[in-house]
mmCIF file of C-alpha atoms in Angstrom:
data_model
loop_
_atom_site.group_PDB
_atom_site.id
_atom_site.type_symbol
_atom_site.label_atom_id
_atom_site.label_comp_id
_atom_site.label_asym_id
_atom_site.label_seq_id
_atom_site.Cartn_x
_atom_site.Cartn_y
_atom_site.Cartn_z
ATOM 1 C CA ILE A 207 -35.926 -30.232 -51.008
ATOM 2 C CA ILE A 208 -35.861 -33.555 -49.195
ATOM 3 C CA ALA A 209 -34.879 -36.560 -51.271
ATOM 4 C CA THR A 210 -34.525 -40.246 -50.466
ATOM 5 C CA CYS A 211 -31.904 -42.688 -51.652
ATOM 6 C CA SER A 212 -29.374 -45.153 -50.304
ATOM 7 C CA GLU A 213 -26.385 -43.650 -48.532
ATOM 8 C CA ARG A 214 -24.009 -44.324 -51.415
ATOM 9 C CA ASN A 215 -26.065 -41.930 -53.597
ATOM 10 C CA PHE A 216 -26.195 -38.980 -51.155
ATOM 11 C CA GLU A 217 -23.587 -36.881 -52.952
ATOM 12 C CA TYR A 218 -25.142 -37.542 -56.345
ATOM 13 C CA VAL A 219 -28.647 -36.582 -55.170
ATOM 14 C CA GLN A 220 -27.347 -33.455 -53.431
ATOM 15 C CA GLY A 221 -25.716 -32.548 -56.748
ATOM 16 C CA LEU A 222 -29.179 -32.658 -58.302
ATOM 17 C CA GLY A 223 -30.383 -30.024 -55.818
ATOM 18 C CA ALA A 224 -31.566 -31.847 -52.703
ATOM 19 C CA THR A 225 -30.962 -29.826 -49.541
ATOM 20 C CA HIS A 226 -31.617 -32.836 -47.281
ATOM 21 C CA VAL A 227 -31.108 -36.501 -48.111
ATOM 22 C CA VAL A 228 -32.659 -39.382 -46.169
ATOM 23 C CA ASP A 229 -31.442 -42.972 -46.347
ATOM 24 C CA TYR A 230 -34.666 -44.928 -46.813
ATOM 25 C CA ASN A 231 -32.852 -48.084 -45.678
ATOM 26 C CA LYS A 232 -32.035 -46.670 -42.233
ATOM 27 C CA GLU A 233 -34.579 -43.959 -41.413
ATOM 28 C CA ASP A 234 -38.335 -43.480 -41.252
ATOM 29 C CA VAL A 235 -38.779 -41.121 -44.184
ATOM 30 C CA VAL A 236 -42.094 -39.666 -42.947
ATOM 31 C CA ALA A 237 -40.700 -39.002 -39.465
ATOM 32 C CA LYS A 238 -37.598 -37.377 -40.963
ATOM 33 C CA ALA A 239 -39.707 -35.185 -43.262
ATOM 34 C CA LYS A 240 -41.733 -34.008 -40.266
ATOM 35 C CA GLU A 241 -38.548 -33.374 -38.284
ATOM 36 C CA LEU A 242 -36.974 -31.362 -41.100
ATOM 37 C CA SER A 243 -40.165 -29.297 -41.437
ATOM 38 C CA ASN A 244 -40.230 -28.558 -37.678
ATOM 39 C CA GLY A 245 -43.278 -30.777 -37.249
ATOM 40 C CA GLU A 246 -45.327 -28.877 -39.825
ATOM 41 C CA GLY A 247 -45.130 -31.430 -42.617
ATOM 42 C CA VAL A 248 -44.024 -30.917 -46.199
ATOM 43 C CA ASP A 249 -45.862 -28.939 -48.861
ATOM 44 C CA ALA A 250 -45.478 -31.631 -51.496
ATOM 45 C CA TRP A 251 -44.634 -35.337 -51.639
ATOM 46 C CA ILE A 252 -43.667 -36.675 -55.052
ATOM 47 C CA ASP A 253 -43.552 -40.458 -55.028
ATOM 48 C CA MET A 254 -42.125 -42.761 -57.643
ATOM 49 C CA VAL A 255 -41.639 -45.792 -55.391
ATOM 50 C CA GLY A 256 -44.973 -47.518 -54.906
ATOM 51 C CA PRO A 257 -48.410 -47.552 -53.282
ATOM 52 C CA GLU A 258 -47.125 -48.108 -49.727
ATOM 53 C CA SER A 259 -44.811 -45.101 -49.810
ATOM 54 C CA VAL A 260 -47.513 -43.024 -51.501
ATOM 55 C CA THR A 261 -49.897 -43.801 -48.642
ATOM 56 C CA ALA A 262 -47.174 -43.047 -46.069
ATOM 57 C CA GLY A 263 -46.524 -39.737 -47.810
ATOM 58 C CA LEU A 264 -49.984 -38.489 -46.884
ATOM 59 C CA ASP A 265 -48.900 -38.493 -43.228
ATOM 60 C CA ALA A 266 -45.913 -36.292 -44.094
ATOM 61 C CA LEU A 267 -48.030 -33.538 -45.680
ATOM 62 C CA THR A 268 -48.843 -30.234 -44.061
ATOM 63 C CA PHE A 269 -52.288 -28.647 -44.174
ATOM 64 C CA GLY A 270 -52.997 -27.942 -47.848
ATOM 65 C CA GLY A 271 -50.183 -30.252 -48.951
ATOM 66 C CA GLU A 272 -50.146 -32.002 -52.299
ATOM 67 C CA LEU A 273 -49.153 -35.570 -53.107
ATOM 68 C CA VAL A 274 -48.121 -36.687 -56.587
ATOM 69 C CA SER A 275 -47.807 -40.328 -57.591
ATOM 70 C CA ILE A 276 -46.956 -42.066 -60.834
ATOM 71 C CA THR A 277 -46.818 -45.523 -59.257
ATOM 72 C CA GLY A 278 -50.326 -46.131 -58.055
ATOM 73 C CA SER A 279 -53.039 -44.792 -55.851
ATOM 74 C CA PRO A 280 -52.623 -44.410 -52.111
ATOM 75 C CA THR A 281 -55.097 -45.862 -49.664
ATOM 76 C CA TYR A 282 -56.731 -42.882 -48.029
ATOM 77 C CA ASP A 283 -59.789 -41.567 -46.268
ATOM 78 C CA LEU A 284 -61.381 -38.879 -48.409
ATOM 79 C CA ASN A 285 -62.703 -37.091 -45.322
ATOM 80 C CA ALA A 286 -59.207 -36.906 -43.835
ATOM 81 C CA LEU A 287 -57.915 -35.330 -47.047
ATOM 82 C CA PHE A 288 -60.799 -32.886 -47.083
ATOM 83 C CA PHE A 289 -60.298 -31.683 -43.514
ATOM 84 C CA LYS A 290 -56.564 -31.272 -44.055
ATOM 85 C CA GLY A 291 -57.099 -29.496 -47.382
ATOM 86 C CA GLN A 292 -54.804 -31.987 -49.083
ATOM 87 C CA THR A 293 -54.799 -32.969 -52.728
ATOM 88 C CA VAL A 294 -53.709 -36.185 -54.443
ATOM 89 C CA HIS A 295 -52.528 -36.065 -58.059
ATOM 90 C CA HIS A 296 -52.048 -39.161 -60.185
ATOM 91 C CA GLY A 297 -49.615 -38.977 -63.065
ATOM 92 C CA VAL A 298 -50.433 -41.204 -65.990
ATOM 93 C CA LEU A 299 -47.497 -41.859 -68.270
ATOM 94 C CA GLY A 300 -49.669 -43.057 -71.141
ATOM 95 C CA MET A 301 -51.115 -39.633 -71.950
ATOM 96 C CA ALA A 302 -50.263 -40.043 -75.626
ATOM 97 C CA TYR A 303 -53.235 -42.367 -75.951
ATOM 98 C CA VAL A 304 -55.914 -39.917 -74.893
ATOM 99 C CA ASN A 305 -58.737 -39.172 -77.278
ATOM 100 C CA SER A 306 -58.041 -35.470 -77.551
ATOM 101 C CA GLU A 307 -56.116 -33.833 -80.373
ATOM 102 C CA ASP A 308 -55.094 -30.988 -78.046
ATOM 103 C CA LYS A 309 -53.600 -33.455 -75.551
ATOM 104 C CA ARG A 310 -51.780 -35.351 -78.302
ATOM 105 C CA GLN A 311 -50.263 -32.094 -79.559
ATOM 106 C CA GLU A 312 -49.336 -31.115 -76.003
ATOM 107 C CA MET A 313 -47.610 -34.474 -75.511
ATOM 108 C CA GLY A 314 -45.875 -34.044 -78.868
ATOM 109 C CA SER A 315 -44.275 -30.803 -77.678
ATOM 110 C CA ILE A 316 -42.572 -32.491 -74.711
ATOM 111 C CA PRO A 317 -39.709 -34.093 -76.699
ATOM 112 C CA LYS A 318 -38.971 -30.705 -78.313
ATOM 113 C CA GLN A 319 -38.688 -29.102 -74.878
ATOM 114 C CA ILE A 320 -36.478 -31.910 -73.600
ATOM 115 C CA PHE A 321 -34.212 -31.614 -76.658
ATOM 116 C CA GLN A 322 -33.911 -27.858 -76.054
ATOM 117 C CA TRP A 323 -32.929 -28.454 -72.405
ATOM 118 C CA ILE A 324 -30.304 -30.973 -73.549
ATOM 119 C CA GLN A 325 -28.831 -28.427 -75.963
ATOM 120 C CA GLU A 326 -28.783 -25.801 -73.197
ATOM 121 C CA GLY A 327 -27.062 -28.208 -70.778
ATOM 122 C CA LYS A 328 -29.964 -28.026 -68.296
ATOM 123 C CA LEU A 329 -30.445 -31.794 -67.947
ATOM 124 C CA ASN A 330 -28.221 -34.121 -65.968
ATOM 125 C CA PHE A 331 -28.144 -37.678 -67.210
ATOM 126 C CA LEU A 332 -27.703 -40.846 -65.255
ATOM 127 C CA PRO A 333 -24.703 -42.914 -66.293
ATOM 128 C CA VAL A 334 -25.106 -45.650 -68.870
ATOM 129 C CA GLU A 335 -22.971 -48.759 -68.492
ATOM 130 C CA VAL A 336 -22.356 -51.071 -71.425
ATOM 131 C CA VAL A 337 -22.152 -54.707 -70.318
ATOM 132 C CA SER A 338 -21.162 -57.744 -72.315
ATOM 133 C CA PHE A 339 -23.614 -60.525 -72.978
ATOM 134 C CA ASP A 340 -21.649 -62.684 -70.531
ATOM 135 C CA ASP A 341 -22.167 -60.094 -67.757
ATOM 136 C CA LEU A 342 -25.860 -59.575 -68.504
ATOM 137 C CA LYS A 343 -27.104 -61.927 -65.768
ATOM 138 C CA THR A 344 -25.038 -60.131 -63.104
ATOM 139 C CA ALA A 345 -26.248 -56.724 -64.332
ATOM 140 C CA LEU A 346 -29.892 -57.847 -64.246
ATOM 141 C CA ILE A 347 -29.499 -59.141 -60.683
ATOM 142 C CA LYS A 348 -27.913 -55.849 -59.550
ATOM 143 C CA ASN A 349 -30.729 -53.927 -61.230
ATOM 144 C CA LYS A 350 -33.434 -56.069 -59.608
ATOM 145 C CA GLU A 351 -31.840 -55.622 -56.184
ATOM 146 C CA GLY A 352 -31.694 -51.850 -56.652
ATOM 147 C CA HIS A 353 -27.899 -51.669 -56.577
ATOM 148 C CA THR A 354 -27.486 -49.616 -59.724
ATOM 149 C CA ARG A 355 -27.490 -45.963 -60.627
ATOM 150 C CA GLY A 356 -28.450 -45.158 -64.153
ATOM 151 C CA LYS A 357 -29.064 -47.722 -66.833
ATOM 152 C CA PHE A 358 -27.161 -50.455 -68.554
ATOM 153 C CA VAL A 359 -27.126 -51.594 -72.146
ATOM 154 C CA ALA A 360 -26.159 -55.114 -73.168
ATOM 155 C CA LYS A 361 -23.714 -55.386 -76.041
ATOM 156 C CA LEU A 362 -24.578 -58.436 -78.103
ATOM 157 C CA GLY A 363 -21.878 -59.926 -80.288
#
C-alpha cells in the first residue's frame, strides 16, 4: 500500500497501514509508484486530491489496473485505456439522491455498518481540535494551506 502525504504525517499514515509513504511535496508520486512496483505499475490508484492527480494516476497503473476518483474525471484517451485493459471508476458522494428505493436502502445501511465498526474499535479517527472564536481565522488559514490533520471545531461564546 503506497500512500501520499507530507513528511510530517508519515508515521501517522504508516499507522493506518501504508507500507510505503511518498512525500508529494518532494517526489514525483507516479515515478515513485512505478519504482516501488519494479516498473510494473500499481494495480489500483485511489485519488481524493483532484483532476490533475487523477489523470497522472493513469500513468502509474499496470495492465488491467483500476483508478478510482471522487474528485473529478481524469482527462484520458479511451483507446489507451482499452489497450491497457484499465478501468476508471467515479465515486459519487450524493448517492442518497438516486431515484431507486434499493439504492436508498443500501445507502441507509452504511451508517449502521460504520456505527458497528466504531463499537468494535475498527475505525481510527482523525483528531478534532476545538478552537476559540478568536483563533478561528488562524485555524481557517492553516486548513486552507493544508497544514492540518483532522478537523477543527470553533467554540462560540
